Tab-separated table of C-alpha atoms in Angstrom:
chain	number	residue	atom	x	y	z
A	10	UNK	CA	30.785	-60.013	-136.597
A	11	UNK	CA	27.341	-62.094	-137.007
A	12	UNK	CA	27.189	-63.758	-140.236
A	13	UNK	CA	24.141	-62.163	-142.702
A	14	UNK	CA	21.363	-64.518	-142.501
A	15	UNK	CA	20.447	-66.523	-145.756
A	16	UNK	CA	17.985	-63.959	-147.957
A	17	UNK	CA	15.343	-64.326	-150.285
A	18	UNK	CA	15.342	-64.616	-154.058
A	19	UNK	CA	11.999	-62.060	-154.773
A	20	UNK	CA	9.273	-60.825	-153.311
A	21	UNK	CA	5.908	-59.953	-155.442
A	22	UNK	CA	3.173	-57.379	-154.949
A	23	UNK	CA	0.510	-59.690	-156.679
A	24	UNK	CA	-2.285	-57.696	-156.429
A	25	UNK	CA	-5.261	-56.025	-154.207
A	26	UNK	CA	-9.277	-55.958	-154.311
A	27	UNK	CA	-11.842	-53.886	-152.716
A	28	UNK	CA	-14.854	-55.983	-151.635
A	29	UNK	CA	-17.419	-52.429	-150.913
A	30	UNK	CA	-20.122	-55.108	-149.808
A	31	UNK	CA	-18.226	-56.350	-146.653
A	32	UNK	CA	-16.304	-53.271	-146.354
A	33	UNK	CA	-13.149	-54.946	-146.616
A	34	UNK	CA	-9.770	-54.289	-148.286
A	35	UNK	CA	-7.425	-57.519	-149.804
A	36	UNK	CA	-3.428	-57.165	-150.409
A	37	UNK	CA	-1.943	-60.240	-151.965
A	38	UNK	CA	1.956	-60.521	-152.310
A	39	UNK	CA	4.248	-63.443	-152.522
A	40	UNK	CA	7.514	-64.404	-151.640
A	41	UNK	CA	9.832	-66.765	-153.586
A	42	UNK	CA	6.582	-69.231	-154.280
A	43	UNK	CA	4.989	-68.402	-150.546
A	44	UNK	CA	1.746	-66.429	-150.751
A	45	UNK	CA	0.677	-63.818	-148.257
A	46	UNK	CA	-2.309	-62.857	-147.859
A	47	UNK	CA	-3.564	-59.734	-145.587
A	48	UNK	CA	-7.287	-58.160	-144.729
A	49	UNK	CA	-8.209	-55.168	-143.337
A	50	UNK	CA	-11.884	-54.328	-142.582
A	51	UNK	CA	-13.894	-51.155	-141.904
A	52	UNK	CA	-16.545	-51.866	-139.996
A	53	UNK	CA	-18.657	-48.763	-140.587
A	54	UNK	CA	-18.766	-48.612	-144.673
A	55	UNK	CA	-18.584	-45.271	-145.629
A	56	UNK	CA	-18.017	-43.750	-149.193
A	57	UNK	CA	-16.200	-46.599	-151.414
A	58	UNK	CA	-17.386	-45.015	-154.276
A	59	UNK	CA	-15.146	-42.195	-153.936
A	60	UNK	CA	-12.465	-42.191	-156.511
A	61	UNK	CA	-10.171	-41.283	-153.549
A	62	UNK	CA	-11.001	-44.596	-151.673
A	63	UNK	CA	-9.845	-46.713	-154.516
A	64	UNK	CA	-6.100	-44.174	-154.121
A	65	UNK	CA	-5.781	-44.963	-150.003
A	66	UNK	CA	-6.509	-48.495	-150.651
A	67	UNK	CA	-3.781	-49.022	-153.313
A	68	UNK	CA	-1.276	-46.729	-150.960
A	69	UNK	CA	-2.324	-49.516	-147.994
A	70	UNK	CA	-1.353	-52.254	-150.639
A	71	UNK	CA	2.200	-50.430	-151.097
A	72	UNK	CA	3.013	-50.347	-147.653
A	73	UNK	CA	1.699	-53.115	-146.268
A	74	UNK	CA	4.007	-55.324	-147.748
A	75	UNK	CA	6.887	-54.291	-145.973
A	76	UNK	CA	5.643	-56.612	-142.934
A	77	UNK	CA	5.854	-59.853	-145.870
A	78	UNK	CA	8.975	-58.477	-147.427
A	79	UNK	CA	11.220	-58.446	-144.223
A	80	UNK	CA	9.873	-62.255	-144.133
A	81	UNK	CA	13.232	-62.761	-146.212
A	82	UNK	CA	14.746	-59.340	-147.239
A	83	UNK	CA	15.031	-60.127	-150.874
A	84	UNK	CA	17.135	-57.771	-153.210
A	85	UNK	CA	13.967	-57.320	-155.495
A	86	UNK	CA	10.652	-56.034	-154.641
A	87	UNK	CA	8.862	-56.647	-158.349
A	88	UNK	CA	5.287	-54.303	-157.999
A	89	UNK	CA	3.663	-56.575	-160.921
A	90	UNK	CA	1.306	-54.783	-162.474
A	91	UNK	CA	1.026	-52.121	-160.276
A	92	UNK	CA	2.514	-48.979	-161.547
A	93	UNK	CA	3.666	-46.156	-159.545
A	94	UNK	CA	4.655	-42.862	-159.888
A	95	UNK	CA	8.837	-41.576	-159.652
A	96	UNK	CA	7.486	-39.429	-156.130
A	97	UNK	CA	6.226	-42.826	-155.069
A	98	UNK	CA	9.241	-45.302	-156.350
A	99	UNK	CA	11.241	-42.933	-154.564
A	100	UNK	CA	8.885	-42.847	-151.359
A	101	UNK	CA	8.396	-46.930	-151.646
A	102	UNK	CA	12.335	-47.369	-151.496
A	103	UNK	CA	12.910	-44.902	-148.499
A	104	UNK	CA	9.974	-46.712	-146.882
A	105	UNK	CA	12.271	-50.223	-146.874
A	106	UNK	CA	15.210	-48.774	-145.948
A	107	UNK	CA	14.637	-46.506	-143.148
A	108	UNK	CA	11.286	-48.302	-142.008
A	109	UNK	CA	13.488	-51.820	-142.036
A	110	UNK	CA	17.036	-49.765	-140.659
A	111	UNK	CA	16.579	-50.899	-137.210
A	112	UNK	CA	15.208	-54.462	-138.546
A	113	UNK	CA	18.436	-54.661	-140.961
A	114	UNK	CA	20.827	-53.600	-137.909
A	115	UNK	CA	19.929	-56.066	-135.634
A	116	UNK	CA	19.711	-58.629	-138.222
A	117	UNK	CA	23.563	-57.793	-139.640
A	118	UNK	CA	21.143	-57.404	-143.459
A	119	UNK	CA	22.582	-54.637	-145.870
A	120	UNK	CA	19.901	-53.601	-147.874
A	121	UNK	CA	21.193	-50.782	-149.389
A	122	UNK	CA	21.322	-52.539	-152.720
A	123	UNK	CA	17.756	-53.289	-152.742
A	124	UNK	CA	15.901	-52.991	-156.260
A	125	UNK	CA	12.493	-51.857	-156.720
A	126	UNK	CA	11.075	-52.938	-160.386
A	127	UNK	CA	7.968	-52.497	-161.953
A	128	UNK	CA	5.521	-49.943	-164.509
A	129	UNK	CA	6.096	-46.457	-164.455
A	130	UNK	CA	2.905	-44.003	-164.131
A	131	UNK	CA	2.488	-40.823	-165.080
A	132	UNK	CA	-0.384	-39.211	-163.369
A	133	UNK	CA	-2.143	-36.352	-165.013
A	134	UNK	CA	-4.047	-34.888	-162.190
A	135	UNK	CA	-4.898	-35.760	-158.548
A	136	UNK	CA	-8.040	-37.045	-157.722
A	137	UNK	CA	-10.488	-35.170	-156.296
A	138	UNK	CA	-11.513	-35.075	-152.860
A	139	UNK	CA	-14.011	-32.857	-150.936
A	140	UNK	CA	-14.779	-33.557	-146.909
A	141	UNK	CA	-16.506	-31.808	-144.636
A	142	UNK	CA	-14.028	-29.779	-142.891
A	143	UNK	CA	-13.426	-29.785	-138.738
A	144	UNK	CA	-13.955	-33.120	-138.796
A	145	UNK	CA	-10.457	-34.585	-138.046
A	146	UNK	CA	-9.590	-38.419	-137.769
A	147	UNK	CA	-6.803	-38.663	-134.766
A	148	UNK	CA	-4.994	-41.931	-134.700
A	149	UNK	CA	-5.230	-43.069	-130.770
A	150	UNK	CA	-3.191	-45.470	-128.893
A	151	UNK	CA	-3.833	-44.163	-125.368
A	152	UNK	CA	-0.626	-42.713	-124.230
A	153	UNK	CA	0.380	-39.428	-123.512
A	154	UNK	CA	0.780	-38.216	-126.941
A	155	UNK	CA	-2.521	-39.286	-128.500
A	156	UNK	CA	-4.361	-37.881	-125.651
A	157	UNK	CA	-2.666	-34.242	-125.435
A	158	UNK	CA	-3.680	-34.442	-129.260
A	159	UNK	CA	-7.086	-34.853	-128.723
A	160	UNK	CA	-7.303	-32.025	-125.922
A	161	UNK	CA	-5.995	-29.575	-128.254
A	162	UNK	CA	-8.171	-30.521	-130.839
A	163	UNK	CA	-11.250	-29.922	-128.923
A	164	UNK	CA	-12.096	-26.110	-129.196
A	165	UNK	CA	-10.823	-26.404	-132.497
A	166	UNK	CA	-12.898	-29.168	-134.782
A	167	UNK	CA	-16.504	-29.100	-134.760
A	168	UNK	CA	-16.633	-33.160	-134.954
A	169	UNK	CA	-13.102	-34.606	-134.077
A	170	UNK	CA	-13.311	-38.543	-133.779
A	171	UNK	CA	-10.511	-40.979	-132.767
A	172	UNK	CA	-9.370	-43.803	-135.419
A	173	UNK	CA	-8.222	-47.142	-133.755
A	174	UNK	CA	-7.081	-50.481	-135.827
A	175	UNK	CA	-7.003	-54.127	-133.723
A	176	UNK	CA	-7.071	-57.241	-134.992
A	177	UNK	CA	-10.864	-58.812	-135.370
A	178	UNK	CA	-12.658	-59.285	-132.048
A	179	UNK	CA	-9.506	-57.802	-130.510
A	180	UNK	CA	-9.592	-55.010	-128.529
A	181	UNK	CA	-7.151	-53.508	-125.556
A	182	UNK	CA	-8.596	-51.593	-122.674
A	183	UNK	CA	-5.383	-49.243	-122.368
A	184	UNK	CA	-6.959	-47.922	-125.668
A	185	UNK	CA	-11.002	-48.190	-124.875
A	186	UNK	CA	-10.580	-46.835	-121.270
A	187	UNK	CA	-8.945	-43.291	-122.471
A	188	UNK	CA	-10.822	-43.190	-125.703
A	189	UNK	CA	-13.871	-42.812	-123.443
A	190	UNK	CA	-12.590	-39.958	-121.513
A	191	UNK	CA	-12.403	-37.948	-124.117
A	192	UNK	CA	-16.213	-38.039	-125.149
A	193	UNK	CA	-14.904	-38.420	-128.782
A	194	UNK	CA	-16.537	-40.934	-131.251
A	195	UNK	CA	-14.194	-43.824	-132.558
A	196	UNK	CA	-13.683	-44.688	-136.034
A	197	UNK	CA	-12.838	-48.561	-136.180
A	198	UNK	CA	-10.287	-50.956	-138.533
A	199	UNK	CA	-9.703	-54.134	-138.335
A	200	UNK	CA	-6.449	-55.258	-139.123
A	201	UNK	CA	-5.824	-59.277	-140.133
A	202	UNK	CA	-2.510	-60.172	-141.211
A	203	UNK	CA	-1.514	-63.539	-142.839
A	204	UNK	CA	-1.395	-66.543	-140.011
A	205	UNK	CA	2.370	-67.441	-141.602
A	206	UNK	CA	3.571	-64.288	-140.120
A	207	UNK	CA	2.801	-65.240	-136.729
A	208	UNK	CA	4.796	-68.687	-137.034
A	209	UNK	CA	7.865	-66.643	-138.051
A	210	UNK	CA	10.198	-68.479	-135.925
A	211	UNK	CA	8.567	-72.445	-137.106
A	212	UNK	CA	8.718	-71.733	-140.549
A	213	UNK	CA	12.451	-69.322	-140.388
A	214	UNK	CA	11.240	-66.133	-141.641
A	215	UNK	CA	13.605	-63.380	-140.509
A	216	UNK	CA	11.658	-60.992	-137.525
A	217	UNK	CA	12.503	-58.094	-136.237
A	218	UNK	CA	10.686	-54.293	-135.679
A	219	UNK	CA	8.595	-52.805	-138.938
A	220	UNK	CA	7.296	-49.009	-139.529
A	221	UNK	CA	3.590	-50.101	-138.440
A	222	UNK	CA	2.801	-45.937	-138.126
A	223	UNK	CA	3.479	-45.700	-141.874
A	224	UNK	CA	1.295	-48.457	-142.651
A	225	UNK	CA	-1.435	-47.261	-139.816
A	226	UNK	CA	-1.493	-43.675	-141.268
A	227	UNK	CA	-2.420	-45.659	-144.585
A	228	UNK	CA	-5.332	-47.277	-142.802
A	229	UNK	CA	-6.431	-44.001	-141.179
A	230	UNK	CA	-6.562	-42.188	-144.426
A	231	UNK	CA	-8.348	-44.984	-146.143
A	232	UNK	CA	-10.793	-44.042	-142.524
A	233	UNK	CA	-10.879	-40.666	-143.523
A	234	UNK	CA	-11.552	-40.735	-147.097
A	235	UNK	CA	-14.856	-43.372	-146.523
A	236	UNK	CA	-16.303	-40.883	-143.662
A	237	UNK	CA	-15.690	-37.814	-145.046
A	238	UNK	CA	-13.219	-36.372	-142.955
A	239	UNK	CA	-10.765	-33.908	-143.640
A	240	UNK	CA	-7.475	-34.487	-142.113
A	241	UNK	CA	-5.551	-37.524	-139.775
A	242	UNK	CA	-4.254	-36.133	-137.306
A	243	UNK	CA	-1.023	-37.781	-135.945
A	244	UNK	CA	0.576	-37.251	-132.456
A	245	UNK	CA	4.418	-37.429	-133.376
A	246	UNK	CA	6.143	-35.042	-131.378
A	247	UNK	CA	9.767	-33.339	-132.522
A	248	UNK	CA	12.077	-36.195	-130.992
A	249	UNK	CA	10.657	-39.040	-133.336
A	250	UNK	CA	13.252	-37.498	-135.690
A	251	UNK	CA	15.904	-38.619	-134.153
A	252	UNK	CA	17.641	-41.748	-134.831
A	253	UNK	CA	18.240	-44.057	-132.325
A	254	UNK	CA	21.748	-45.221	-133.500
A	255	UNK	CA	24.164	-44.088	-136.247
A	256	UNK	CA	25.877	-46.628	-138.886
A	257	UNK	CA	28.180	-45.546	-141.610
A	258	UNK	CA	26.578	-41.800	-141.499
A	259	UNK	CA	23.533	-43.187	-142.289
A	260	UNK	CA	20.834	-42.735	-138.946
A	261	UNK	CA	18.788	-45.787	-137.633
A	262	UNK	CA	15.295	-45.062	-136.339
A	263	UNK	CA	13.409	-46.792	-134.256
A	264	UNK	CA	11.019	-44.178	-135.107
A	265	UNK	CA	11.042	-43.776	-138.468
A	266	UNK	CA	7.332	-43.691	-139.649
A	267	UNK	CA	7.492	-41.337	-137.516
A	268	UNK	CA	9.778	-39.057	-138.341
A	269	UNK	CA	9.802	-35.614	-139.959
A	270	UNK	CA	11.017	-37.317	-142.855
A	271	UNK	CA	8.625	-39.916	-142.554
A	272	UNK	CA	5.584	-37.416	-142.679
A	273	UNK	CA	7.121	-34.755	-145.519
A	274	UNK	CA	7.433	-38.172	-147.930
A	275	UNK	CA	4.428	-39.029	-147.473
A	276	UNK	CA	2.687	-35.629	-147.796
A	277	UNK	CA	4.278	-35.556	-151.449
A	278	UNK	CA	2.643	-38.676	-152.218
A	279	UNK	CA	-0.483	-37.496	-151.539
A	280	UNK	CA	-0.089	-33.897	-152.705
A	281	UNK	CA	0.102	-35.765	-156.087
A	282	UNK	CA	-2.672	-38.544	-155.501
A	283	UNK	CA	-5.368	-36.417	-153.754
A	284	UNK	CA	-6.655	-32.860	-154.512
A	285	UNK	CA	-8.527	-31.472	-151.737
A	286	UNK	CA	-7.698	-33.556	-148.809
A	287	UNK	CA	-7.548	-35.772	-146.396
A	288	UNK	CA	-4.384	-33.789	-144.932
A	289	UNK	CA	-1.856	-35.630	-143.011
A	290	UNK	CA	0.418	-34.006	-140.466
A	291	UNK	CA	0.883	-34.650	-136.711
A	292	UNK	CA	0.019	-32.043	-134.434
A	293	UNK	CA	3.082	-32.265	-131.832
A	294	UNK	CA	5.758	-32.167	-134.374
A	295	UNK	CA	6.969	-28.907	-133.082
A	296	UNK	CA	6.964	-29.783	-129.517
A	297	UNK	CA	9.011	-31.961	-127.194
A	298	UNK	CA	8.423	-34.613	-124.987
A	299	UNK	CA	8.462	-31.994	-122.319
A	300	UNK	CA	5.878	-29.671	-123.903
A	301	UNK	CA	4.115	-32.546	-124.364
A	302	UNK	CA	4.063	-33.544	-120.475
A	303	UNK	CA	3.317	-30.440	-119.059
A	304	UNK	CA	0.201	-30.623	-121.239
A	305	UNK	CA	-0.467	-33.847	-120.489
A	306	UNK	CA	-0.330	-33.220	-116.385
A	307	UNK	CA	-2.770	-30.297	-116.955
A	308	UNK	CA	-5.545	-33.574	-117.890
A	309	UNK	CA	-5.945	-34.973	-114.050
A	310	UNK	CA	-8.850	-36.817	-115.681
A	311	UNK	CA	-6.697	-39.023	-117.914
A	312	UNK	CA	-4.201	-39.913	-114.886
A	313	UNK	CA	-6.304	-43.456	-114.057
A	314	UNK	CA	-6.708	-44.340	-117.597
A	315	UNK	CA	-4.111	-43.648	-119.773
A	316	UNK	CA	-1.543	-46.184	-120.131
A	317	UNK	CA	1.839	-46.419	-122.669
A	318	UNK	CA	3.542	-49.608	-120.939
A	319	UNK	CA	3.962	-52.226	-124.140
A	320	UNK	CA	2.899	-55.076	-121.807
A	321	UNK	CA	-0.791	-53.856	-122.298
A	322	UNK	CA	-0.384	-54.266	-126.082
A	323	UNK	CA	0.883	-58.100	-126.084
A	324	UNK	CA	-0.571	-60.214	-128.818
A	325	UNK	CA	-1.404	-62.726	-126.619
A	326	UNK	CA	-4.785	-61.503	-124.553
A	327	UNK	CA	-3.603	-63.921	-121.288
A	328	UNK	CA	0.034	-62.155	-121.482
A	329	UNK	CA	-0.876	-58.761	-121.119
A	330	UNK	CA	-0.977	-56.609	-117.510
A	331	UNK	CA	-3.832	-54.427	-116.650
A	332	UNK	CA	-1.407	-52.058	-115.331
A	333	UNK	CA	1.508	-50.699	-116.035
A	334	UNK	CA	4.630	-53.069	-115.739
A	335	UNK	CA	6.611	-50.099	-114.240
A	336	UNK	CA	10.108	-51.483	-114.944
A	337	UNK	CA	10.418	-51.603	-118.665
A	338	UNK	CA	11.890	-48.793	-121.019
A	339	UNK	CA	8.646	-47.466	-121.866
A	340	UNK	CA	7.663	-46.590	-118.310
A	341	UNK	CA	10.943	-45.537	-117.161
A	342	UNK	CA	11.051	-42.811	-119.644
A	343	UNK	CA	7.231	-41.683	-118.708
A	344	UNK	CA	7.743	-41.508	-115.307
A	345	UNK	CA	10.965	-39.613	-115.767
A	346	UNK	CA	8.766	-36.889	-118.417
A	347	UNK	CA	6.135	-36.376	-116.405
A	348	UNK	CA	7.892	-35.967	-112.971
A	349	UNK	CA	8.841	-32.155	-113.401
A	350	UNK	CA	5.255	-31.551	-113.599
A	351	UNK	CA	2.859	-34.020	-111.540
A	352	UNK	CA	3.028	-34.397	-108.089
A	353	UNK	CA	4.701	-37.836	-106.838
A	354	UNK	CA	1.979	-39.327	-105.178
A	355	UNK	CA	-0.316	-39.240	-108.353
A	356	UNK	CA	2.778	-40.736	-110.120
A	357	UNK	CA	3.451	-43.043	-107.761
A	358	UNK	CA	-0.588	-43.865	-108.127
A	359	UNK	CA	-0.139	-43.962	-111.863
A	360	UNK	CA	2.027	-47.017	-111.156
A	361	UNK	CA	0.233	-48.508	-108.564
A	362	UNK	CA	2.865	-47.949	-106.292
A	363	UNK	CA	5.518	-49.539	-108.109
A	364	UNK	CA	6.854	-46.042	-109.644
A	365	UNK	CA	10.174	-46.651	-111.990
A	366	UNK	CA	11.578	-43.216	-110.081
A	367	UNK	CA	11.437	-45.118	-106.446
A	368	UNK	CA	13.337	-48.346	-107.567
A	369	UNK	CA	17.015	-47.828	-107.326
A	370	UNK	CA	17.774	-51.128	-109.456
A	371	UNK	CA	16.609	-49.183	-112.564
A	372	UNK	CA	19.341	-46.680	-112.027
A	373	UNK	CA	20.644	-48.748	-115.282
A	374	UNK	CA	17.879	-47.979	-117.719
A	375	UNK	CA	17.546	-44.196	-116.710
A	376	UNK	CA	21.550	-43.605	-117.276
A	377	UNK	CA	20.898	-45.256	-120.585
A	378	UNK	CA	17.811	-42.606	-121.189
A	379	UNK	CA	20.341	-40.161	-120.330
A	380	UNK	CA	23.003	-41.049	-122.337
A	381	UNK	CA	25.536	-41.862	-119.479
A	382	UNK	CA	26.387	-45.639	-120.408
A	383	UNK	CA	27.570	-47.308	-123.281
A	384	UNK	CA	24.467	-48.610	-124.519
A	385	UNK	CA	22.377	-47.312	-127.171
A	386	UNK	CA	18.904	-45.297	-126.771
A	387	UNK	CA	16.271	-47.737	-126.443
A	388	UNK	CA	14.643	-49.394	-129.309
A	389	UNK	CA	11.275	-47.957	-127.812
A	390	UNK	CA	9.607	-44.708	-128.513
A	391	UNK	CA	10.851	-42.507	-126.083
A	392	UNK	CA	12.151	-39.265	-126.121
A	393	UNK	CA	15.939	-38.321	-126.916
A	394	UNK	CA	18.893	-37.745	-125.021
A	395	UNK	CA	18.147	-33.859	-124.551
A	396	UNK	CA	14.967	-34.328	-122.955
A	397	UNK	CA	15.441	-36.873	-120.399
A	398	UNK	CA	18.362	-34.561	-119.197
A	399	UNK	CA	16.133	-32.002	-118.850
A	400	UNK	CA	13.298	-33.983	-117.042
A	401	UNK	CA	16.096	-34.655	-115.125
A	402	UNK	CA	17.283	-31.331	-114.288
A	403	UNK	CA	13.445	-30.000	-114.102
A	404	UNK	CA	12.819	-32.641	-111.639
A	405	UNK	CA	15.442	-33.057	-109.133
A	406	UNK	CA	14.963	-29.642	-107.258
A	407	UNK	CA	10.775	-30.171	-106.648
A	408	UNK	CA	10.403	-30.914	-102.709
A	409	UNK	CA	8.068	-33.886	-103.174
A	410	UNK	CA	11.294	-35.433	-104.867
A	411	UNK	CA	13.814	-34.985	-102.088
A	412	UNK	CA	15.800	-38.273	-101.489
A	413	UNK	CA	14.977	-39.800	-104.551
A	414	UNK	CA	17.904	-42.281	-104.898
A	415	UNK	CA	17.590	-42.618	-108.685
A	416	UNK	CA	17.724	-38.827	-109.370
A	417	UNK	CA	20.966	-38.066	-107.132
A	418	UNK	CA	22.664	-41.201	-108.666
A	419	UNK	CA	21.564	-39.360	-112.347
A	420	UNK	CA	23.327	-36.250	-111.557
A	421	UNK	CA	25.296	-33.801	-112.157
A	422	UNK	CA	24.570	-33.640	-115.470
A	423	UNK	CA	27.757	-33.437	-118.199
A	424	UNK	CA	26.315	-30.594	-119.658
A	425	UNK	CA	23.029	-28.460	-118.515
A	426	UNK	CA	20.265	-28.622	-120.876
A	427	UNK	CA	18.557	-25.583	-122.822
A	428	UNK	CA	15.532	-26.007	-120.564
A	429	UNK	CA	13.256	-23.337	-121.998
A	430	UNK	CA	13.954	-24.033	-125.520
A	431	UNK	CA	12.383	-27.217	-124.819
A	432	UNK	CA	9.057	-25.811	-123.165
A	433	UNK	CA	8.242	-24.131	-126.487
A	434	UNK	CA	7.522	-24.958	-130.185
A	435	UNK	CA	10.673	-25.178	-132.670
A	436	UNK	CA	11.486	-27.351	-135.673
A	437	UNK	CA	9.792	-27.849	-139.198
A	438	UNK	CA	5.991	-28.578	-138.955
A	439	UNK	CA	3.096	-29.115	-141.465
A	440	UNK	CA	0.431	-28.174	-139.261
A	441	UNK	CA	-2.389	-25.731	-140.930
A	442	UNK	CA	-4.003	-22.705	-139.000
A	443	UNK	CA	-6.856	-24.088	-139.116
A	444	UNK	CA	-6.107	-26.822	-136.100
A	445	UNK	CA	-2.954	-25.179	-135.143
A	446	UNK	CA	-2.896	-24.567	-130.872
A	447	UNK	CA	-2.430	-21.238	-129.536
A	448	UNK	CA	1.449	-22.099	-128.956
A	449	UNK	CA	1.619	-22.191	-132.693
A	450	UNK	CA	-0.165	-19.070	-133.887
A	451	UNK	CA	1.621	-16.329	-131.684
């Protein structure tokens, strides 16, 4: 086995402060003498004054230290002078753990003895918070699953808007060509982590994968709270929940923020912070990928635009493709969801021709989709084991797919899939009637 990699001694939440005049938000940790410093910006002000900005700003300044933390993986996190409740010591150390499983995994880092020291708080009441209602705030990346959220929002908010964080002067057109399909108005961050962070490898800082949704949904509620709006709406469908590998009975996510899990911790943060809103839950928890799809292929409109291939989203503006790359993990598994319900020549225009489906020297990553090799799920959000059998299985016997080589290399199947039990709603979900689609309410 590996060897662990030399750890930290400490790291320190030093401390965090609202500048309302430039609309910006400072976190300030350190790390065994190092000092961090991160800034995140909202470009169009809104309400500071509201006692419930002040609450999303300090729960930014929690979580936004995990990217400074894994720097080192120290055994003590030491909050300073920042004080937090049981609900949120407890919430703080699940938040390491899970949202740094994969990163400790691939790492060889046990973390399980991590300590988390600092004031205690007893809260007396939440704070109060009153927004406008039907005016949700829906985190968008421009895939599938963002998208499909915003359509079924539509007939259901009276003044939906999108939320998107880059870094300053940064923005990616697989996010900014969808976002203007949908008509909706977009709510801006701006996101500037410390400089060190991105000399990781010069300066031997450990690296590896961190729950950026957790600290995202942060952001977007901070969003919400300064324009008044009355819920963030996420677009995490059922499968997110579940873990990518298992170690010693304890399940690795690449997903984790999220996760089920993820979302109900969180929820009883803020049931205790915040009286009255903003509401966090994602609208696809009780669907699958599939559901999702279908949906999805039902939005011709979208088909030219949307885009969910990570070699868009590279740091580096020269590095990323203006299409999609059509041979990594990420656009296997999309062109494998959405084949059982698009035709394959708007697929194989999706791709520009170079559809995952059509190459027969991918036949590797789609067995590993499906669970037929030895390898693990991918460390990418895609969608579990079940579903890609069923895309499978859904997508096989269409005519337009007829002497696909990948397909009759995938099957038979070991076992048939539960097909229609993936085409409707199932599972735990926080979603309230008020923006809950017509799948959910019969």
């Amino acid at each position: 086995m590996t060897a662990s990699p030399p750890r930290g001694e400490s790291f320190h939440y030093v401390g965090y402060d609202i500048d309302a005049s430039r609309n910006r938000l400072v976190c300030r940790y350190r790390l065994d003498g190092r000092d961090f410093r991160e800034e995140i910006t909202f470009p169009d002000g809104g309400a500071w004054d509201e006692p419930a900005a002040a609450e999303t700003a300090r729960l930014i300044f929690l979580l936004a230290a995990v990217s400074y933390y894994k720097s080192a993986a120290p055994p003590v996190v030491d909050l300073g002078d920042t004080a937090v409740t049981d609900t949120e010591r407890a919430f703080l150390r699940e938040f390491y753990l899970d949202g740094l499983g994969e990163f400790a995994y691939r790492n060889n880092l046990d973390l399980s003895g991590l300590r988390i020291v600092g004031p205690r708080l007893e809260r007396t009441a939440p704070v109060a918070f009153s927004p406008r209602g039907g005016r949700p705030l829906v985190p968008f990346g421009g895939g599938v699953d963002s998208i499909v959220t915003a359509e079924l929002l539509r007939p259901l908010a009276k003044d939906p808007a999108l939320f998107v964080v880059n870094r300053p002067g940064d923005r990616f057109d697989a996010i900014e060509r969808p976002a203007r399909v949908t008509g909706f108005p977009v709510v801006r961050a701006e996101r500037l982590i410390d400089s060190q962070l991105l000399r990781s490898a010069e300066l031997g800082f450990l690296n590896g994968h961190v729950p950026v949704t957790g600290i995202l949904s942060a952001i977007a509620l901070l969003a919400a709270v300064l324009d008044g709006r009355d819920a963030v709406v996420m677009s995490n469908e059922w499968s997110a929940s579940v873990g990518t590998v298992e170690v010693d009975g304890r399940s690795v996510n690449h997903q984790y923020s999220k996760s089920e899990g993820f979302e109900n911790s969180l929820r009883s943060v803020l049931a205790e912070t915040l009286a009255g809103g903003p509401d966090y839950f994602s609208l696809l928890r009780p669907f699958t990928e599939l559901w999702i799809a279908r949906r999805f292929a039902a939005l011709p409109q979208y088909f030219d635009h949307f885009r969910s291939c990570n070699r868009a989203f590279h740091i580096d503006p020269a590095q990323r493709l203006d299409r999609w790359c059509g041979r990594c993990d990420k656009c296997c598994f999309i062109d494998l969801v959405l084949a059982p319900f698009m035709a394959e020549p708007a697929l194989r225009r999706v791709f520009d021709g170079r559809e995952p489906l059509a190459d027969v020297t991918l036949l590797g990553r789609f067995r590993t989709l499906l669970g037929l090799s030895a390898d693990n799920k991918p460390w990418e959000c895609v969608g579990d084991v079940t579903e890609c059998r069923a895309a499978t299985a859904l997508a096989a016997p269409r005519h337009d797919r007829a002497g696909s080589a990948v397909l009759a290399a995938l099957g038979p199947l070991p076992e048939e899939p539960a097909l229609e039990e993936l085409l409707v709603p199932h599972g735990r979900h926080f979603v309230p009637d008020r923006y809950a689609p017509d799948d959910l309410l019969v």
